[in-house]
């Protein structure tokens, strides 16, 4: 079943206009630069990511570079033979480029942790989850300024959107950039099975672009 969360009158202003511009455009390049400044404080992550901040910055950069690719159920991205991504395929790919191995479903990624305490401020690079503890429906990657990047559902490409809105089923967040060894608990390590990917999910209201 696909969860649907249409905008309401109480949503943030102007939650329209999906950001599906390829990152090769000047506008999208500016978007990426702003987010990386938020993540790193102006210090670019160079070389193998060795600190939590560098791992988070790399994951954010990689995820944002996928904006505009199509949603593909069970998809792991063009480098892995798929045209696009599903939600957990995108987050696993982004963090894989940062040296952090994530399990392949949203449910297992949530269980992997480490959990961000309820009410604590989110950091760019955190993973944000929707659904219930028993049935995690969706995962996105928080990029700052109340936005996430995610692969929503059929017909909706990888895009940025608000991470919270009225009537959402937000579950919580994890901070995989803090992983010490980059490898999940063996009990959570999974072999992707295209026959049982995450459920397609209708995403949050699309957010206006980040300010220049």
XYZ file of C-alpha atoms in Angstrom:
212
model
C 0.000 0.000 0.000
C 1.306 3.446 -0.849
C 1.093 6.099 1.851
C -0.258 9.437 0.672
C 0.490 12.722 2.383
C -0.918 15.606 0.338
C -0.096 19.199 1.296
C -2.529 20.957 3.612
C -3.236 24.572 4.449
C -0.874 24.228 7.377
C 2.091 23.169 5.280
C 5.043 25.487 4.849
C 4.522 28.259 2.346
C 5.040 27.554 -1.340
C 5.558 23.791 -1.096
C 5.303 23.483 -4.860
C 7.625 22.999 -7.793
C 9.626 19.788 -7.528
C 13.376 20.322 -7.575
C 14.291 17.879 -10.307
C 16.984 19.948 -12.012
C 20.057 17.874 -12.934
C 23.066 18.849 -10.839
C 24.938 19.915 -13.982
C 22.872 23.113 -14.194
C 24.204 26.344 -12.601
C 21.199 26.512 -10.268
C 21.618 22.967 -9.015
C 25.358 23.425 -8.622
C 24.618 26.421 -6.382
C 22.186 24.284 -4.378
C 24.880 21.674 -3.830
C 27.470 24.294 -2.843
C 25.146 25.828 -0.246
C 24.410 22.460 1.324
C 28.084 21.508 1.453
C 28.846 24.782 3.213
C 26.181 23.922 5.789
C 27.654 20.465 6.311
C 31.344 21.275 6.397
C 31.444 24.875 7.592
C 33.232 25.827 4.392
C 35.852 23.084 4.487
C 35.487 20.730 1.553
C 35.786 17.012 2.189
C 38.875 15.828 0.324
C 40.207 12.308 -0.063
C 38.849 9.284 1.769
C 36.216 10.419 4.276
C 37.718 9.901 7.711
C 35.617 11.998 10.074
C 31.860 11.963 10.667
C 31.633 15.428 9.120
C 33.462 14.295 5.983
C 31.341 11.172 5.685
C 28.148 13.211 6.030
C 29.348 15.790 3.497
C 30.199 13.084 0.986
C 26.830 11.358 1.410
C 24.946 14.650 0.976
C 26.961 15.577 -2.106
C 26.481 12.177 -3.725
C 22.740 12.084 -2.977
C 22.152 15.572 -4.370
C 23.981 14.654 -7.557
C 21.286 12.050 -8.193
C 18.478 14.647 -8.262
C 16.410 14.183 -11.395
C 17.051 10.456 -11.825
C 13.872 8.365 -12.035
C 12.358 6.332 -9.236
C 13.014 2.643 -9.897
C 11.523 0.114 -7.525
C 14.464 -1.846 -6.106
C 16.848 0.445 -8.019
C 20.480 0.896 -7.009
C 21.437 3.567 -9.550
C 23.164 3.762 -12.939
C 26.522 2.570 -11.598
C 24.794 -0.679 -10.663
C 22.858 -1.177 -13.882
C 19.598 0.577 -12.924
C 18.179 3.781 -14.405
C 17.491 5.213 -10.962
C 16.860 4.489 -7.297
C 14.269 3.628 -4.732
C 14.489 5.332 -1.343
C 16.864 2.987 0.476
C 18.855 2.345 -2.691
C 19.652 6.070 -2.833
C 20.730 6.324 0.804
C 22.764 3.113 0.625
C 24.505 4.362 -2.527
C 25.267 7.796 -1.055
C 26.709 6.398 2.154
C 28.561 3.667 0.291
C 30.486 6.419 -1.499
C 31.283 7.827 1.956
C 32.723 4.519 3.129
C 29.720 3.515 5.245
C 28.008 0.233 4.346
C 24.248 0.379 4.920
C 21.775 -2.490 4.683
C 19.484 -2.373 1.681
C 16.008 -1.669 3.069
C 14.621 1.329 4.943
C 13.605 -0.917 7.842
C 17.099 -2.364 8.237
C 18.714 1.066 7.842
C 16.561 2.367 10.689
C 17.523 -0.561 12.902
C 21.197 -0.076 12.116
C 21.301 3.344 13.791
C 22.800 5.046 15.631
C 19.546 6.724 16.599
C 19.283 10.500 16.938
C 17.537 11.245 20.271
C 13.953 12.433 19.857
C 13.835 16.220 19.810
C 17.554 16.627 19.080
C 18.625 18.851 16.207
C 19.301 17.030 12.967
C 22.606 17.305 11.128
C 23.038 17.250 7.360
C 23.681 13.639 6.444
C 21.235 12.180 8.972
C 18.732 9.672 7.622
C 15.066 10.472 8.290
C 12.452 7.713 8.431
C 8.674 7.459 8.075
C 6.193 4.806 9.158
C 6.334 2.771 12.360
C 9.027 0.798 14.153
C 7.447 -2.389 12.817
C 6.921 -1.090 9.284
C 9.300 1.611 8.090
C 7.821 3.019 4.865
C 10.404 5.490 3.602
C 13.857 6.956 4.183
C 15.380 10.231 3.033
C 18.697 11.981 3.585
C 18.496 15.250 5.542
C 20.388 18.073 3.810
C 19.731 20.977 6.189
C 17.236 23.851 6.332
C 14.359 21.415 7.007
C 14.869 19.614 3.695
C 15.689 16.081 2.637
C 16.639 14.446 -0.646
C 14.899 11.175 -1.441
C 13.527 8.874 -4.132
C 9.756 9.105 -3.497
C 7.642 6.821 -5.713
C 6.683 5.933 -9.277
C 6.564 8.950 -11.561
C 8.442 11.170 -9.087
C 12.205 11.513 -9.596
C 14.856 11.905 -6.943
C 14.163 15.342 -5.486
C 14.446 17.612 -2.468
C 11.409 18.165 -0.234
C 10.461 19.218 3.280
C 11.246 16.511 5.774
C 8.287 17.366 8.056
C 4.741 18.428 7.207
C 1.285 18.345 8.781
C -0.083 14.819 9.008
C 3.228 13.103 8.278
C 4.208 9.769 9.820
C 7.738 10.784 10.759
C 9.391 8.077 12.829
C 12.829 9.426 13.692
C 16.389 9.778 12.451
C 19.716 7.993 12.506
C 23.272 9.284 12.123
C 25.227 6.714 10.077
C 28.101 9.156 9.588
C 29.074 8.398 13.184
C 29.749 4.741 12.356
C 33.148 3.757 13.723
C 33.893 0.896 11.357
C 31.578 1.669 8.455
C 30.107 -1.832 8.587
C 26.659 -2.706 9.962
C 25.940 -5.448 12.427
C 26.183 -8.739 10.471
C 22.628 -9.522 11.568
C 21.451 -6.471 9.613
C 23.561 -7.043 6.518
C 21.266 -7.983 3.654
C 21.598 -9.076 0.061
C 19.355 -6.818 -2.046
C 16.387 -8.759 -3.377
C 14.570 -6.914 -6.184
C 11.472 -8.995 -5.486
C 10.995 -7.428 -2.043
C 12.123 -3.774 -2.257
C 10.753 -0.984 -0.114
C 7.155 -0.078 -0.797
C 6.600 2.809 -3.227
C 5.743 5.878 -1.196
C 4.257 9.285 -1.956
C 6.737 11.894 -0.821
C 6.475 15.071 1.198
C 5.492 18.406 -0.346
C 8.359 19.484 -2.592
C 10.344 22.321 -1.043
C 11.414 25.595 -2.646
C 15.081 25.668 -3.609
C 17.661 26.426 -0.957
C 18.496 30.160 -0.916
C 21.406 31.351 -2.982
